[in-house]
Coordinates of C-alpha atoms in Angstrom, one line a residue:
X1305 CA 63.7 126.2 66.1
X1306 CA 64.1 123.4 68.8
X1307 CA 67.0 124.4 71.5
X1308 CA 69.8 122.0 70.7
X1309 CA 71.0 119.7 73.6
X1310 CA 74.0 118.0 73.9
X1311 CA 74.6 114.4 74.2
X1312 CA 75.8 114.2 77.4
X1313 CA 72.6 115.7 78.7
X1314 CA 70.4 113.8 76.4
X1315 CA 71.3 110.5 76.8
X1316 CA 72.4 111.0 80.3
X1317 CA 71.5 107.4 81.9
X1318 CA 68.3 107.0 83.6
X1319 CA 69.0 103.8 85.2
X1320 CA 71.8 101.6 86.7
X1321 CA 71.7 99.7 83.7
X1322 CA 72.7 102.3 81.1
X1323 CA 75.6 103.3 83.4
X1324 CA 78.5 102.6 81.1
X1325 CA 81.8 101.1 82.7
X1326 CA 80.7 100.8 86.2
X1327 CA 79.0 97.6 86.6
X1328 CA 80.8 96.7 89.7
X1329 CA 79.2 99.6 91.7
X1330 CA 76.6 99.8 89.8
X1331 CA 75.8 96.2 90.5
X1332 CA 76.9 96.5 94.5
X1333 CA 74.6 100.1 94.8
X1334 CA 71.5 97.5 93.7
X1335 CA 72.1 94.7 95.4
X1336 CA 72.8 96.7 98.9
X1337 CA 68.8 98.6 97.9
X1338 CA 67.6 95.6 97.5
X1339 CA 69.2 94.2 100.3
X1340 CA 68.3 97.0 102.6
X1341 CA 71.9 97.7 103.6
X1342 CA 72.9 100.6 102.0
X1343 CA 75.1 102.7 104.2
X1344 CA 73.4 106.6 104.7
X1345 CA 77.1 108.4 103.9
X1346 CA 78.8 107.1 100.6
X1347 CA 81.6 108.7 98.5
X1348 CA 82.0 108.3 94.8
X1349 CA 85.9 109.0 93.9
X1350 CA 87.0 108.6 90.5
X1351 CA 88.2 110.6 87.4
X1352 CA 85.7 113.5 85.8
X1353 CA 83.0 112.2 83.6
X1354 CA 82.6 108.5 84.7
X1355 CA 79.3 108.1 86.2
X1356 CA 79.5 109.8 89.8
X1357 CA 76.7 112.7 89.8
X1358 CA 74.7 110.3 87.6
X1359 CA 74.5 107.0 90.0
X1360 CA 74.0 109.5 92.8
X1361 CA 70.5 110.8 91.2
X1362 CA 69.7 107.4 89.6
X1363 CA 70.9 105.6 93.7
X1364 CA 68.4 108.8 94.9
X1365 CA 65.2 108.4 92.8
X1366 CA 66.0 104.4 93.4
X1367 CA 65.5 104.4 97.2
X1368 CA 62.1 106.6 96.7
X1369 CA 60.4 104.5 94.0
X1370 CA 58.9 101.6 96.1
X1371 CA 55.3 102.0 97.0
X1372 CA 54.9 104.6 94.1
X1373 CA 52.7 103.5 91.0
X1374 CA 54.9 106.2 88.7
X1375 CA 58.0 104.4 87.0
X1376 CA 59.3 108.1 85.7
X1377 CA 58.6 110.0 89.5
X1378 CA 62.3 111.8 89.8
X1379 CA 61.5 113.1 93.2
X1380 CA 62.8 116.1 92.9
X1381 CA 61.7 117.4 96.0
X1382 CA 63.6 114.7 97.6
X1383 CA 67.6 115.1 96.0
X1384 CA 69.0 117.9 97.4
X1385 CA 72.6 118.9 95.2
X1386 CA 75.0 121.5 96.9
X1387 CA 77.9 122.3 95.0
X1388 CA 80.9 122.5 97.5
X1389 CA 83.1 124.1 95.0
X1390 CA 81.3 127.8 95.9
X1391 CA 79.1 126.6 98.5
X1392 CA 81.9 125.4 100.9
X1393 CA 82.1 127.5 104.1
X1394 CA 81.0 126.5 107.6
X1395 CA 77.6 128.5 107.3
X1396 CA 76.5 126.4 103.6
X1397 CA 77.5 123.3 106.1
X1398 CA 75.3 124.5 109.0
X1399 CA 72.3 125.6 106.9
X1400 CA 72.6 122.2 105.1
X1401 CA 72.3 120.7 108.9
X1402 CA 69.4 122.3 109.7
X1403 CA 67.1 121.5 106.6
X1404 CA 68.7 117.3 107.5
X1405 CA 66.1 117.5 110.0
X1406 CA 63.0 118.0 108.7
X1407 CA 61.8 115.0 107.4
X1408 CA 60.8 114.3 103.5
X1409 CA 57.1 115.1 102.6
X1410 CA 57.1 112.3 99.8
X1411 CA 58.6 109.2 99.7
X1412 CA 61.3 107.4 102.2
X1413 CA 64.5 109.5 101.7
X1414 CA 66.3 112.9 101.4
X1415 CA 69.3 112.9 99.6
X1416 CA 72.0 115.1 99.8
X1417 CA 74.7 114.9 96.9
X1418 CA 77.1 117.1 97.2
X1419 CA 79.5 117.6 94.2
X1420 CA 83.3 118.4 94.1
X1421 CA 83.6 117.7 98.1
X1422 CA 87.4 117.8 98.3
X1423 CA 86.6 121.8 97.9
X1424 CA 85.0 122.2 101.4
X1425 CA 86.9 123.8 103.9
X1426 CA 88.8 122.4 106.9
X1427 CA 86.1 123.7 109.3
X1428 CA 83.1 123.2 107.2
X1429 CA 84.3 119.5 106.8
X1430 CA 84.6 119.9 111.2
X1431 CA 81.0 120.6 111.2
X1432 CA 80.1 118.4 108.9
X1433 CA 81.2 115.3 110.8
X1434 CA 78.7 114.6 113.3
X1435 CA 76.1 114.8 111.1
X1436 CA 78.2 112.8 108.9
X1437 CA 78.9 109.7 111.2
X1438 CA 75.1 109.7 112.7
X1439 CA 72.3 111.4 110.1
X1440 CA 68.8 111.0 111.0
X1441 CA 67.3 107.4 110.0
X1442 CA 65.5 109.7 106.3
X1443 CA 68.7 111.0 105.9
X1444 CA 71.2 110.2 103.2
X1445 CA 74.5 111.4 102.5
X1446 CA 76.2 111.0 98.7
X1447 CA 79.5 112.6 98.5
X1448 CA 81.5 113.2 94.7
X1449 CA 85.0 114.3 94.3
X1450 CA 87.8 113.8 91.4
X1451 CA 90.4 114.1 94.7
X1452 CA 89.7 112.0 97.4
X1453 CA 92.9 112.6 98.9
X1454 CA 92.3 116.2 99.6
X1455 CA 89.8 114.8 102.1
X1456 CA 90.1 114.7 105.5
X1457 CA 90.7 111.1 106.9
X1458 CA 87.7 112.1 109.5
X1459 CA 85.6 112.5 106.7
X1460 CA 86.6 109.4 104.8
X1461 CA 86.0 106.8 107.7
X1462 CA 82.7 107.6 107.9
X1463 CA 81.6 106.7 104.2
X1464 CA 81.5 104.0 102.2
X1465 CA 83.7 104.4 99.3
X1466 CA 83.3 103.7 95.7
X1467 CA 86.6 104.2 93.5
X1468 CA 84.9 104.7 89.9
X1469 CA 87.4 103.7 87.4
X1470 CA 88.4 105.5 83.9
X1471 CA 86.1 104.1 81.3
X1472 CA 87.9 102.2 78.8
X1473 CA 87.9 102.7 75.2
X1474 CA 86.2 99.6 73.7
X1475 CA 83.3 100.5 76.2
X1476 CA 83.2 104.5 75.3
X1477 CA 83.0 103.0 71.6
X1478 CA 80.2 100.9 71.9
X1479 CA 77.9 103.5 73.6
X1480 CA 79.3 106.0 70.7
X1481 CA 78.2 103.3 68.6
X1482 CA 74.7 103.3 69.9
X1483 CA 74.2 107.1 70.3
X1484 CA 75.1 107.5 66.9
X1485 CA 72.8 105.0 65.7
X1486 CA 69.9 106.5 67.2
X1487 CA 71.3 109.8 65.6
X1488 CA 70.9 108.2 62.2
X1489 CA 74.5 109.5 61.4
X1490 CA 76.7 106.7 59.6
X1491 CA 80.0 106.2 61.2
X1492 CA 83.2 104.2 60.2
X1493 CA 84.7 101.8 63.6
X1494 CA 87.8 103.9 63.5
X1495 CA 86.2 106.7 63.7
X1496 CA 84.6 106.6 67.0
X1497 CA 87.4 104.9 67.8
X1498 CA 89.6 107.9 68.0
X1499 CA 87.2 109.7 69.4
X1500 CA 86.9 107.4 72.4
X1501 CA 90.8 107.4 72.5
X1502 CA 91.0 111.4 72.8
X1503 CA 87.9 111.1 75.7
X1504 CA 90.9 109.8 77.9
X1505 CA 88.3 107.9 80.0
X1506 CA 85.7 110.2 80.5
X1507 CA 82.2 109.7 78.9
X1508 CA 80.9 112.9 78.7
X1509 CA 84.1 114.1 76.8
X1510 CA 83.8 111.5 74.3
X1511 CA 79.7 112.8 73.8
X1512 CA 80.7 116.6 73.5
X1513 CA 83.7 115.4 71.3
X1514 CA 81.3 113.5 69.6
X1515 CA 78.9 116.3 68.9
X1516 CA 81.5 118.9 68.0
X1517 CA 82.5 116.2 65.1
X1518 CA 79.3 115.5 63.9
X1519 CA 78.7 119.6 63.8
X1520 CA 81.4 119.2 61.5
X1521 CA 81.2 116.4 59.2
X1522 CA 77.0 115.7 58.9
X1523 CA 75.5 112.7 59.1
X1524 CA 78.8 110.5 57.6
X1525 CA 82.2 110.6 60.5
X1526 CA 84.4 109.3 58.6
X1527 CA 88.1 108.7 60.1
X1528 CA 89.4 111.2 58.0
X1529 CA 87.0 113.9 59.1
X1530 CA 87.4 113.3 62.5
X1531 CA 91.2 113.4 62.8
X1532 CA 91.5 116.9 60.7
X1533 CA 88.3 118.2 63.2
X1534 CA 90.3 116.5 66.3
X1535 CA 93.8 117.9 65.2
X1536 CA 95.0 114.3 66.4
X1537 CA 98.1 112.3 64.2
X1538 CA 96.0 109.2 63.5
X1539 CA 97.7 105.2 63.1
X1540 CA 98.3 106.1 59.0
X1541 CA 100.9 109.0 59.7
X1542 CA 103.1 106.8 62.4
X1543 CA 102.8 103.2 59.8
X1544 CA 104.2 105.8 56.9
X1545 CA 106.9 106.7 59.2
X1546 CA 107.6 103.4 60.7
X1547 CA 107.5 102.4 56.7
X1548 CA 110.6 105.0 56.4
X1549 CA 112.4 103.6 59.6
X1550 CA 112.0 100.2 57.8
X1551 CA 113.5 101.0 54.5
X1552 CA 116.1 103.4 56.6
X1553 CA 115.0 106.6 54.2
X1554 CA 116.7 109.1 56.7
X1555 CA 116.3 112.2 54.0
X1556 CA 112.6 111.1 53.4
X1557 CA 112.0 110.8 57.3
X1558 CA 113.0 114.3 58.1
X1559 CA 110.6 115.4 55.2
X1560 CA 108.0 113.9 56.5
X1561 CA 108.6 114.7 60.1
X1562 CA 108.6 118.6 58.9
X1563 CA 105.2 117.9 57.5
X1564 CA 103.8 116.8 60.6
X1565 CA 105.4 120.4 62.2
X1566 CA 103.7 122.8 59.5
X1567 CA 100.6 120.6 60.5
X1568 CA 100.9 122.6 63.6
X1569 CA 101.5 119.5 65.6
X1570 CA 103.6 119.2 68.2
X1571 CA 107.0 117.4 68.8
X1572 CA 106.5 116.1 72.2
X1573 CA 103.2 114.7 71.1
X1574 CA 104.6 113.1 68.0
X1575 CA 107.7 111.5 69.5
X1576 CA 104.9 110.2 72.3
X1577 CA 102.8 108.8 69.7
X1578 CA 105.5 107.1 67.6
X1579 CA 106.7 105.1 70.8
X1580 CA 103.0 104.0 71.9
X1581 CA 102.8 102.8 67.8
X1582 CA 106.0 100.6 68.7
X1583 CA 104.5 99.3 71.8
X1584 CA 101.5 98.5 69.4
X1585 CA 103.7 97.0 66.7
X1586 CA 105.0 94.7 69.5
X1587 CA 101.9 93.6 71.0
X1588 CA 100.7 92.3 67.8
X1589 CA 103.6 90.0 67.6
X1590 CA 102.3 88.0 69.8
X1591 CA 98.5 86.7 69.9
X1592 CA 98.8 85.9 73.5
X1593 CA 98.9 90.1 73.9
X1594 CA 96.9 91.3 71.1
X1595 CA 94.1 91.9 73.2
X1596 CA 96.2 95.0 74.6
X1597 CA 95.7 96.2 71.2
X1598 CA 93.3 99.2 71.5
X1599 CA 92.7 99.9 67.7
X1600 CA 89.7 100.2 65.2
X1601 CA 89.3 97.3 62.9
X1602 CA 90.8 99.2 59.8
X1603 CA 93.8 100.1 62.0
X1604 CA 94.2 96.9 63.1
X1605 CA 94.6 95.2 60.1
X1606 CA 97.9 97.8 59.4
X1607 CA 99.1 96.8 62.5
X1608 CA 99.4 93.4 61.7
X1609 CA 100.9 93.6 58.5
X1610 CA 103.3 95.8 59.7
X1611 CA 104.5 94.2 63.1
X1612 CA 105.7 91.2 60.3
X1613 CA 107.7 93.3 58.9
X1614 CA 109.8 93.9 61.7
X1615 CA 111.8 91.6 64.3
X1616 CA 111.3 92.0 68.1
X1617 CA 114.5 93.0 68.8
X1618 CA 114.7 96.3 66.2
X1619 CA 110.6 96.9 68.1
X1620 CA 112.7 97.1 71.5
X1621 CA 115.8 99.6 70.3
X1622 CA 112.9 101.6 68.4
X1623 CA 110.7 102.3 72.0
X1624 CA 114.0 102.7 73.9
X1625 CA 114.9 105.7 71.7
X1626 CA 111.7 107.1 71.4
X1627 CA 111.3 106.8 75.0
X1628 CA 114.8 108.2 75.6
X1629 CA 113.8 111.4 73.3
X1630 CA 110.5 111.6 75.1
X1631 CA 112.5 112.2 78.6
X1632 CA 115.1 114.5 77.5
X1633 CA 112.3 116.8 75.6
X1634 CA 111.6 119.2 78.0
X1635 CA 115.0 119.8 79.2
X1636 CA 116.3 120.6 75.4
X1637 CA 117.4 123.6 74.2
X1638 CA 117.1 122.5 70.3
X1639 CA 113.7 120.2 70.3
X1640 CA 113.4 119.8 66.9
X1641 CA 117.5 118.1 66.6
X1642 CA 116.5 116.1 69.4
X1643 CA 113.5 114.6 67.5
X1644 CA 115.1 114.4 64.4
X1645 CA 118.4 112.9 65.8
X1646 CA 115.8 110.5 67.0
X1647 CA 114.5 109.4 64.0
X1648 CA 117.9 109.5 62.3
X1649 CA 118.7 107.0 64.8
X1650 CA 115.4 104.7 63.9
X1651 CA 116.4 104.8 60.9
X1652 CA 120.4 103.4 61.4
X1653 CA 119.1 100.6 63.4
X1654 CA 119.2 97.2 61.5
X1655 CA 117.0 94.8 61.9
X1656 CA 119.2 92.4 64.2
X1657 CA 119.1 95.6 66.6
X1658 CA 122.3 96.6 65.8
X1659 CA 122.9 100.1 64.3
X1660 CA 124.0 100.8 60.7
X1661 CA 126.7 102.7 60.1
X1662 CA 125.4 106.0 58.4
X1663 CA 125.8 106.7 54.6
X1664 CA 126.6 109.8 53.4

C-alpha cells in the first residue's frame, strides 16, 4: 500500500509562483535575486501557515541554481534549518557560528533558516548578533517567527523584514479549487468555501482541513458533508433564524435556538455568528460594499434575497444587540437567558427600528 501524504506536503510550492497570497514578497524576493541586492539577514514575520518556511527553501535553492544545468537540484547540502524552538541556547548559536565559516562545496550560498526565532534565548540572540550584522560574503541568514515582537530590537535592525499577511479566503479557495481538481474529487463552491473560512488564514490548515473532509465524504464535498464533518453552523441555520426574527416568531426562535445547543454548539459561537450574518445582510444592501461579502455562490444568492427583506435601520438594532450579548457573555452567570433574551429582543424589534411591544 502507498504511504499516504498529506496536502500540505504534497503540494507544498516549489516555486515563487505557486506561493499563494504573497505576491508582494514573493515578487520583491525575485526581483532583489535578480537584481543582485538581496540583503544576507532577512526575517519572515507573519501568522502560522502563510508561506514563511516555504519562500525560505524556494529563496535558498533560488540563489544556488545559476550556472547549474539541473532545474530540480534542491541543494540540500546548501540550506541548513535549525529549529530555535529546542535548539535555542547559546551553545546551538555558537556551534551554528562555527560551521558559518566554512565555505559551501556546491553552489554560491549557505543558507541558514532558522524557524520559530522569537524562541531563542536572550543570550543566544547576544551571540548571535555579530554574526548577524556582518556574515561572511557565502553566508545567508533567513529568520521565521509567528512573534516578531518577542525579538530583540538588536536583532531586528539587522534584517530585512517581510510581514507575510493572513491569506484571504477567496485565495485559499481557489488553490482548494485546484488541489481538488487534480484529486479528481467533485466539490460544490460553498463547500471549499467554508473550509477556507475555518483555515482562519492559514494555508496549510485549510489543506489538512481539506483532507480530513475528503477522508470523510469520498470523492463528492458537498456543503452539507463538510459542515456536519467541520461541526461549523453554516449561512442556512443563521437565514432560518433571521427568517424567525423577521416574522417576530419568539416561541419558534427559542426552539430553534435549543436545537442549535443539543447540536453540541456553543452559545458564544452562535451569538458571534448571528452578528457577522447581520454585518453580511447589511453589506449586501449596498453594491458599492458587496465585495466585503466573503460567501460561496449558493450562499450568496440567500444573502441577497434576504438583505431585501429587511430595512437598514432594524440590520443596525439587530448587530447592536448581538454585539451587546457577545460582550456581556463571559461575565454571565445564566448564558443561555442572556442569549435567549437576545433573540427575544430581535424578535420585538420592528422594522422602523423601534421595538414592539411584546404579546403574550
Amino acid at each position: 500500500m502507498e504511504q499516504f501524504v498529506v496536502s500540505a506536503r504534497k503540494y507544498r510550492p516549489q516555486t515563487f509562483k505557486d506561493v499563494v497570497g504573497q505576491q508582494a514578497i514573493t515578487n520583491t524576493l525575485l526581483n532583489a535575486i535578480e537584481t543582485n541586492h538581496l540583503a544576507q539577514a532577512l526575517l519572515f514575520t507573519g501568522p502560522r501557515g502563510v508561506g514563511k518556511t516555504t519562500c525560505a527553501r524556494i529563496l535558498a535553492r533560488k540563489i544556488n541554481q545559476p550556472g547549474y544545468d539541473d532545474p530540480n537540484e534542491d541543494f540540500a547540502f546548501n540550506v541548513f534549518e535549525l529549529d530555535a524552538a529546542s535548539n535555542n541556547s547559546v551553545d546551538d548559536i555558537r556551534n551554528l557560528i562555527d560551521q558559518v565559516r566554512i565555505p559551501p562545496q556546491t553552489g554560491q550560498y549557505k543558507v541558514y533558516i532558522i524557524d520559530e526565532v522569537h524562541m531563542l534565548s536572550t543570550a543566544a540572540f547576544n551571540a548571535f548578533l555579530k554574526t548577524l550584522e556582518e556574515p561572511p560574503k557565502h553566508a545567508i541568514f533567513i529568520l521565521a517567527t509567528t512573534e516578531k515582537h518577542k525579538i530583540i530590537p538588536t536583532i531586528l535592525s539587522r534584517c530585512q523584514i517581510f510581514d507575510f499577511k493572513r491569506i484571504t479566503v477567496n485565495d485559499a479557495k481557489e488553490h482548494l479549487a485546484e488541489v481538488a481538481r487534480s484529486q479528481g474529487v467533485q466539490f460544490e463552491d460553498d463547500a471549499l468555501h467554508i473550509i477556507a473560512q475555518k483555515a482562519d488564514g492559514a494555508m496549510r490548515d485549510a489543506l489538512s482541513i481539506f483532507d480530513r473532509v475528503v477522508s470523510y465524504c469520498g470523492t463528492n464535498l458537498t456543503r452539507q458533508a463538510v459542515t456536519e464533518n467541520l461541526n461549523v453552523l453554516d449561512f442556512e441555520t443563521y437565514v432560518a433564524m433571521t427568517n424567525l426574527i423577521l416574522a417576530h416568531d419568539i416561541p419558534q426562535i427559542l426552539v430553534a435556538y435549543h436545537h442549535v445547543l443539543a447540536k453540541g454548539f456553543d452559545g458564544h459561537h452562535f451569538i458571534v455568528g448571528l452578528a457577522s450574518h447581520f454585518r453580511d445582510l447589511m453589506v449586501c444592501k449596498n453594491p458599492a460594499t458587496l465585495a466585503l461579502l466573503e460567501a460561496g455562490e449558493q450562499a450568496q444568492m440567500l444573502y441577497k434575497e434576504q438583505a431585501e427583506k429587511c430595512e437598514s435601520d432594524f440590520l443596525l438594532k439587530a448587530i447592536a444587540l448581538a454585539n451587546e450579548c457577545d460582550l456581556k457573555y463571559k461575565t454571565s452567570q445564566n448564558q443561555r437567558l442572556l442569549v435567549e433574551l437576545t433573540l427575544m429582543q430581535l424578535c420585538s424589534i420592528s422594522f422602523d427600528g423601534e421595538k414592539k411591544k411584546l404579546t403574550s
